[in-house]
PDB file of C-alpha atoms in Angstrom:
ATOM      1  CA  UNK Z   1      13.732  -4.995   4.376  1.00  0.00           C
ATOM      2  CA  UNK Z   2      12.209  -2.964   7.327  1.00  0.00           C
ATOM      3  CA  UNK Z   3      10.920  -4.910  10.170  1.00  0.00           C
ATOM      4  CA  UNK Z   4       6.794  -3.971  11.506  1.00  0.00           C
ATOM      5  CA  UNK Z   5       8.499  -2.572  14.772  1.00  0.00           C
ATOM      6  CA  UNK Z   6      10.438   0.050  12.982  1.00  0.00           C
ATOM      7  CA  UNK Z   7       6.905   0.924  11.377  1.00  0.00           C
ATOM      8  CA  UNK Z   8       5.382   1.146  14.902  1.00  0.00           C
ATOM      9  CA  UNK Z   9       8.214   3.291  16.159  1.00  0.00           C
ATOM     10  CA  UNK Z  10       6.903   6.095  13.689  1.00  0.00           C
ATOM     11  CA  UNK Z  11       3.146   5.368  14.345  1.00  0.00           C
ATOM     12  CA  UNK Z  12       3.077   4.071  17.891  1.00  0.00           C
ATOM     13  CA  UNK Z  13      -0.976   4.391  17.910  1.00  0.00           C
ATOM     14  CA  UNK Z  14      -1.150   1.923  15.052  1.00  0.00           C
ATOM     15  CA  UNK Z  15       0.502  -0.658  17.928  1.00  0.00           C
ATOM     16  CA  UNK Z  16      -3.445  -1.147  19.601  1.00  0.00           C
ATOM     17  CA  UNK Z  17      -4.671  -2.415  16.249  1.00  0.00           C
ATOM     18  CA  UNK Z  18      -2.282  -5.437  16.090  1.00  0.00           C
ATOM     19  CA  UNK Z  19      -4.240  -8.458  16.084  1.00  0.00           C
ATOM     20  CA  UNK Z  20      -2.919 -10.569  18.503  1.00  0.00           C
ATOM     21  CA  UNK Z  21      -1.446 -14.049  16.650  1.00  0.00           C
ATOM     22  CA  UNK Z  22      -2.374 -12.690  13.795  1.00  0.00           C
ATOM     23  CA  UNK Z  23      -4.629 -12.712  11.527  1.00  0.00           C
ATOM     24  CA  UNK Z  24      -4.250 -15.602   9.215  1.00  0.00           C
ATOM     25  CA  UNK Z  25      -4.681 -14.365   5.550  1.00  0.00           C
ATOM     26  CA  UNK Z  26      -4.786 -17.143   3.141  1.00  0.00           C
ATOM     27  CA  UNK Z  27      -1.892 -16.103   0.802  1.00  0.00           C
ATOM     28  CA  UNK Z  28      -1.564 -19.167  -1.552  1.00  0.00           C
ATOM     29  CA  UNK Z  29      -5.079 -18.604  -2.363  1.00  0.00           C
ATOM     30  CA  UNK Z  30      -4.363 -14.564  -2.558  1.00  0.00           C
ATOM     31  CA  UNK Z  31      -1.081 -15.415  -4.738  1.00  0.00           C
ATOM     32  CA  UNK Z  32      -3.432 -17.863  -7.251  1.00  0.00           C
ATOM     33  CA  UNK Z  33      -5.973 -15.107  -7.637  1.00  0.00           C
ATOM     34  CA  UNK Z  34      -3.248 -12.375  -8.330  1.00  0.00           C
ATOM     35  CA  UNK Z  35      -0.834 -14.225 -10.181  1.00  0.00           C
ATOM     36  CA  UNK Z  36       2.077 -13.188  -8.147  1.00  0.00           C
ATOM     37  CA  UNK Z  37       3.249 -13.355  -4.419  1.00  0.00           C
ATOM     38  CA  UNK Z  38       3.719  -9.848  -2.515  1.00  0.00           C
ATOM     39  CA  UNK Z  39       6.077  -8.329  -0.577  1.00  0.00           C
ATOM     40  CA  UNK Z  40       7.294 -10.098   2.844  1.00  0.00           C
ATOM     41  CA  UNK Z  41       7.160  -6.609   4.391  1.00  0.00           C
ATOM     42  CA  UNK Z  42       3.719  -6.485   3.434  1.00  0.00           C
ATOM     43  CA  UNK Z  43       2.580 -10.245   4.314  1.00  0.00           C
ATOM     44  CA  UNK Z  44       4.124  -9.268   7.450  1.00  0.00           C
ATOM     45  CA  UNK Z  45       1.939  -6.284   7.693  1.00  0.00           C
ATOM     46  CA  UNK Z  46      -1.263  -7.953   6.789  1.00  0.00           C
ATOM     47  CA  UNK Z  47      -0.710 -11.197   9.106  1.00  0.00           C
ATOM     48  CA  UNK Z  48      -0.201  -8.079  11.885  1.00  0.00           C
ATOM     49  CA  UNK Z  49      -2.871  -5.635  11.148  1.00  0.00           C
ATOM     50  CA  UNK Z  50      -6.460  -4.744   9.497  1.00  0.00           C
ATOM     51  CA  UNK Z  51      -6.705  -1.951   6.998  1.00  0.00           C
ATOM     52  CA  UNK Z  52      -5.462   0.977   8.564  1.00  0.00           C
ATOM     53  CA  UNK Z  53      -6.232   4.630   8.261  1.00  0.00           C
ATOM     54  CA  UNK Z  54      -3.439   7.177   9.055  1.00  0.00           C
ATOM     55  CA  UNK Z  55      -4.918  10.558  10.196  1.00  0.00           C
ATOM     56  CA  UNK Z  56      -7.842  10.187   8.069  1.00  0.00           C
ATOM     57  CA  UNK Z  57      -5.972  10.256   4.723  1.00  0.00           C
ATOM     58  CA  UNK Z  58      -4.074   7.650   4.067  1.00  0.00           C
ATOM     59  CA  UNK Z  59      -6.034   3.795   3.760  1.00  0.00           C
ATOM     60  CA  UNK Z  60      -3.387   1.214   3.922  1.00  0.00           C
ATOM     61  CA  UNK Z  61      -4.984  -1.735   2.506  1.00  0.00           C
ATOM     62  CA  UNK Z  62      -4.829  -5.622   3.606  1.00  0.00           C
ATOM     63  CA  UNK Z  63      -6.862  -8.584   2.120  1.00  0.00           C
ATOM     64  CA  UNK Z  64      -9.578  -9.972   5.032  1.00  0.00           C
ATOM     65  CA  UNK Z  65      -9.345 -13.451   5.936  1.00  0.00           C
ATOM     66  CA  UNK Z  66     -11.652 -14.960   4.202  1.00  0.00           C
ATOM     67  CA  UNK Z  67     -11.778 -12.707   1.445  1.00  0.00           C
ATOM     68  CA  UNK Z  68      -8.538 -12.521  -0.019  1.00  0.00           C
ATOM     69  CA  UNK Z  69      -9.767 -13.253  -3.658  1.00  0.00           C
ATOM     70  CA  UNK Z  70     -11.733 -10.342  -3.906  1.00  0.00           C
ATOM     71  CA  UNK Z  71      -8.758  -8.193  -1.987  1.00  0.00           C
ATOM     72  CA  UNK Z  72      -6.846  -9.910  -5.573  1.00  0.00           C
ATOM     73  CA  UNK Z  73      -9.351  -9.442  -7.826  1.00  0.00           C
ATOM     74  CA  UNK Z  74      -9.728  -5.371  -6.808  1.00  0.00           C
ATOM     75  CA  UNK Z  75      -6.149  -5.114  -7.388  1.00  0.00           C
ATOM     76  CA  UNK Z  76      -6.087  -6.504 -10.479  1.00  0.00           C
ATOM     77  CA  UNK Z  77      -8.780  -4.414 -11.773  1.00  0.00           C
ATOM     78  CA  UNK Z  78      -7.551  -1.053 -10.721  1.00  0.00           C
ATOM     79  CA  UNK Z  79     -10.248   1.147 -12.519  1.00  0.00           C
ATOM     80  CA  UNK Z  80      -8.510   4.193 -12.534  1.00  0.00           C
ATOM     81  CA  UNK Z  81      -5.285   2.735 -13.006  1.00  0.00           C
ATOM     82  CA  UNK Z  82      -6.541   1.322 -16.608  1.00  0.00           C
ATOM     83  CA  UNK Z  83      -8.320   4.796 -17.287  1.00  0.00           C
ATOM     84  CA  UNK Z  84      -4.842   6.845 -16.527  1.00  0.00           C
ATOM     85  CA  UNK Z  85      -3.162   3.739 -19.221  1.00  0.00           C
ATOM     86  CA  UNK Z  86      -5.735   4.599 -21.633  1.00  0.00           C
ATOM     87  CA  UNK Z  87      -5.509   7.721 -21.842  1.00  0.00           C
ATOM     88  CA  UNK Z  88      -1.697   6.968 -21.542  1.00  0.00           C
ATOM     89  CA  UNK Z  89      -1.044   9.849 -18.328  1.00  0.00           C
ATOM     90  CA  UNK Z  90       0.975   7.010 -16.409  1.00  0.00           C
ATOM     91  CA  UNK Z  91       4.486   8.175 -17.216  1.00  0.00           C
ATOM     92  CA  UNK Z  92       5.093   4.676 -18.777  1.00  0.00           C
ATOM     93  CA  UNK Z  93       4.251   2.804 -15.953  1.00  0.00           C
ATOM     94  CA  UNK Z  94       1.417   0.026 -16.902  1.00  0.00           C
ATOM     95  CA  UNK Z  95      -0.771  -1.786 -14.863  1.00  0.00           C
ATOM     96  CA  UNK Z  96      -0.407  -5.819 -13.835  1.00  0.00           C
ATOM     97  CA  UNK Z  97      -0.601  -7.888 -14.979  1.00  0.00           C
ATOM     98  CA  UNK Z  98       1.452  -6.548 -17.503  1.00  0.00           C
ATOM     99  CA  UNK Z  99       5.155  -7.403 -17.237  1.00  0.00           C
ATOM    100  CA  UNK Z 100       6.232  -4.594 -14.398  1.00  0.00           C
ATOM    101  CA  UNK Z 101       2.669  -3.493 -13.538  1.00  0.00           C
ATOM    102  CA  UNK Z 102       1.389  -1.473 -10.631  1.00  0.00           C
ATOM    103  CA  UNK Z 103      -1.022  -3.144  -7.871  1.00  0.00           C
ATOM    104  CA  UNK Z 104      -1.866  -0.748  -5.511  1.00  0.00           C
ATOM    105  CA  UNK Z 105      -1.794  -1.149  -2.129  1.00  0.00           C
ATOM    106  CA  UNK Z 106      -2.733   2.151  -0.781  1.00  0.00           C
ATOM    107  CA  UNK Z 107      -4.823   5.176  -1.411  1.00  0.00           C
ATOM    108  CA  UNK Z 108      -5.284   8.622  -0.122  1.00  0.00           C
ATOM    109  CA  UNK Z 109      -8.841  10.751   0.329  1.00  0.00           C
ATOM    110  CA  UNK Z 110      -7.112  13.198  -1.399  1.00  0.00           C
ATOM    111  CA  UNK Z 111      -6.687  11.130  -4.851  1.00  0.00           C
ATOM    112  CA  UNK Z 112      -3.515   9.875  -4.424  1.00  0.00           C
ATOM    113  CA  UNK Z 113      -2.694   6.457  -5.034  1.00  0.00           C
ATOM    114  CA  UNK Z 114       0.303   3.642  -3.777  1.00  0.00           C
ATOM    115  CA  UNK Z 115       1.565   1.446  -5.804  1.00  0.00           C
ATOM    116  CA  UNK Z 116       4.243  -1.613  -6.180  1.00  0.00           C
ATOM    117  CA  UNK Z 117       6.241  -1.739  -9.342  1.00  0.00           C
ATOM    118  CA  UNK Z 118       6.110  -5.252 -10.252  1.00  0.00           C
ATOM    119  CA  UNK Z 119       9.709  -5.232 -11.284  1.00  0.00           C
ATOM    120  CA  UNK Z 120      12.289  -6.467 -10.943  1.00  0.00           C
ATOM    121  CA  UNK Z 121      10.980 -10.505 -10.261  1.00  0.00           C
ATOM    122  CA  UNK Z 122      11.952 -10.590  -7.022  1.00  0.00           C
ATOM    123  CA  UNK Z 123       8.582  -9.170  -4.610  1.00  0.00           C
ATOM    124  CA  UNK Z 124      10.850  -7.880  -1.492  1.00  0.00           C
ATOM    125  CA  UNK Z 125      12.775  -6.012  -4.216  1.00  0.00           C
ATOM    126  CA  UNK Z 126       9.087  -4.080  -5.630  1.00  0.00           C
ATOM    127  CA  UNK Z 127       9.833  -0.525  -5.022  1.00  0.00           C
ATOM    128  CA  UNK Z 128       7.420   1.984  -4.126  1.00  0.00           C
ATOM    129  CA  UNK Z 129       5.370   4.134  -6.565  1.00  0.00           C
ATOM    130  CA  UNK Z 130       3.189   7.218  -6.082  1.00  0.00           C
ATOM    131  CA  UNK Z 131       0.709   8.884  -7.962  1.00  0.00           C
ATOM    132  CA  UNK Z 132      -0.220  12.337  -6.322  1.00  0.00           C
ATOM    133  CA  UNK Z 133      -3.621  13.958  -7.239  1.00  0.00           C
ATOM    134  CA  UNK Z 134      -1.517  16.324  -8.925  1.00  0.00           C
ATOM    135  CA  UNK Z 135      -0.473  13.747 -11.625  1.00  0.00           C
ATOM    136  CA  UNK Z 136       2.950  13.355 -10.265  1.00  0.00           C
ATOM    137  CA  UNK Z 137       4.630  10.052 -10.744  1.00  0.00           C
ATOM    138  CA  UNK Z 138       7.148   9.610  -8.072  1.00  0.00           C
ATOM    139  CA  UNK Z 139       9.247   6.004  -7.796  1.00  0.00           C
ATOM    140  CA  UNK Z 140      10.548   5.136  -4.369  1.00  0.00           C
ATOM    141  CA  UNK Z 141      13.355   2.321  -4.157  1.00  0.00           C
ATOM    142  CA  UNK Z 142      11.571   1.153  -1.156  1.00  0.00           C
ATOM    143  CA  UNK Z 143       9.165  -1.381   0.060  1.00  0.00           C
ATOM    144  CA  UNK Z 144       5.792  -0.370   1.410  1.00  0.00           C
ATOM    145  CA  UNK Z 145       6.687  -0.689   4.858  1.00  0.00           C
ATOM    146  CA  UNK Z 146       9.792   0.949   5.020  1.00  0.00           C
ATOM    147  CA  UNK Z 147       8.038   3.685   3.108  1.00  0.00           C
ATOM    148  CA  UNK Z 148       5.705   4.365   5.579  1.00  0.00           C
ATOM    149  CA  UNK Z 149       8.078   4.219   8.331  1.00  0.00           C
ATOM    150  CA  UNK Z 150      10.212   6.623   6.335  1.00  0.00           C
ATOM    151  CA  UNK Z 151       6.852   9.213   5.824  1.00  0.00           C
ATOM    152  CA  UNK Z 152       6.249   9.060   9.033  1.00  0.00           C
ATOM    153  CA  UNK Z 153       9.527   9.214  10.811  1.00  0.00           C
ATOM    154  CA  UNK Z 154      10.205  12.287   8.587  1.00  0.00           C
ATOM    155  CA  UNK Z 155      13.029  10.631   6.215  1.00  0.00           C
ATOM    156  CA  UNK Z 156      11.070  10.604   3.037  1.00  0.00           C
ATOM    157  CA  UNK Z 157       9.458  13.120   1.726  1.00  0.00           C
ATOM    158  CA  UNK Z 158       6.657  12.678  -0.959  1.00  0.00           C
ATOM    159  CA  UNK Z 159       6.580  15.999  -2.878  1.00  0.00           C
ATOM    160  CA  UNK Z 160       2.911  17.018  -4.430  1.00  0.00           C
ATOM    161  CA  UNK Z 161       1.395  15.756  -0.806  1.00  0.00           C
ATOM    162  CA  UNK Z 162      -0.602  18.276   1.146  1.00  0.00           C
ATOM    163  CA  UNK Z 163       0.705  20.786   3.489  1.00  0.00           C
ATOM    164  CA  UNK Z 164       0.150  19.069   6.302  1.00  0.00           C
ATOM    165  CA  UNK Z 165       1.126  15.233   5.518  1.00  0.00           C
ATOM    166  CA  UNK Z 166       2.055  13.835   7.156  1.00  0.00           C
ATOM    167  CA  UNK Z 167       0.789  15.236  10.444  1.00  0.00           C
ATOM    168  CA  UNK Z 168       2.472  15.676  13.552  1.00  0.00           C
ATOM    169  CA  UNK Z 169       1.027  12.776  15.805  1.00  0.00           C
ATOM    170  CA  UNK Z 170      -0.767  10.846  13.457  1.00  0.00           C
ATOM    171  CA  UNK Z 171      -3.858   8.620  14.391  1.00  0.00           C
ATOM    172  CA  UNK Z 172      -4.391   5.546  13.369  1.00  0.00           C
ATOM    173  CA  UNK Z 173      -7.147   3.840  13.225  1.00  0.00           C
ATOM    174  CA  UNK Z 174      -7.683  -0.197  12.346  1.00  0.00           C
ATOM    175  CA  UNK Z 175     -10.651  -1.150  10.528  1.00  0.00           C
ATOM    176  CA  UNK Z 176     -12.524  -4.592  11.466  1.00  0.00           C
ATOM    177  CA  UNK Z 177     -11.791  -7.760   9.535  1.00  0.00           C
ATOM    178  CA  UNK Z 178     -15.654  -8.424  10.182  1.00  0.00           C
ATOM    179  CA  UNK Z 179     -17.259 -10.139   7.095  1.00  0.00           C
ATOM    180  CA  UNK Z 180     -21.053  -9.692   7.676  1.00  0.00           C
TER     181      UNK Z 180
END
């Protein structure tokens, strides 16, 4: 499992969002709300950073302190996940809570979306799935952060992306935890 300092190697201006001693998400109450743990890449993530935006494409989300029952609930009732199902253009992939569902956990402006494959039952084993806004389904045998890391460092390539993605110095930017 990839470590957040390998991440910040790729995308060293993601480093001045860290939150310094963290953030304190409320996972048991996150897990209840979900019905399933995530990722420790991704816990590791969250307790580190806000929801960040890579060159003004990709939103990586994390649950706000506070609020991690609605970060659950959204993920759990992934609109246009259920929609795709329906109209069944997922590939055979199905959306959690079903037995190996998808919960997203990031999203591009472009249309394409991040997920975890809830499968096998092990979370740190989840790999990686994408859907690109060209109705590709591509399946990663990665976690999210070594994913990133791997997009960004130039070692894994996400075919169906844009031209440009990902760009050469990419910008991050954090977005506040502020609940007003």
């Amino acid at each position: 499992m990839l470590r957040i300092d390998e991440l910040e190697a790729a995308l060293p201006s993601m480093t001045q969002w860290r939150v310094p001693g963290g953030r304190d998400v409320d996972w048991a109450a996150l897990d209840a709300v979900l019905g399933t743990a995530l990722p420790s890449d991704f816990r590791a993530l969250a307790e580190a950073y806000p929801v960040l935006v890579i060159d003004d494409f990709l939103m990586v989300s994390s649950p706000t302190p506070g609020a991690e029952a609605s970060w659950a609930a959204a993920s759990r009732e992934d609109e246009i996940l259920e929609d795709l199902y329906e109209m069944d253009d997922t590939e055979g992939y199905v959306p959690f809570p079903q037995p190996g569902g998808l919960i997203s956990w990031a999203n591009s402006n472009s249309g394409d979306s991040f997920y975890w494959k809830t499968s096998p039952a092990d979370p740190d084993a989840w790999p990686v799935v994408v859907r690109t806004d060209n109705a590709d389904w591509i399946e990663f045998p990665v976690g999210a952060v070594e994913f990133l890391a791997g997009v960004y460092g130039r070692t894994i390539d996400v075919p169906g992306m844009p031209g440009d993605f990902p760009g050469e110095s990419p910008k991050v930017l954090g977005l506040s935890d502020r609940v007003d």
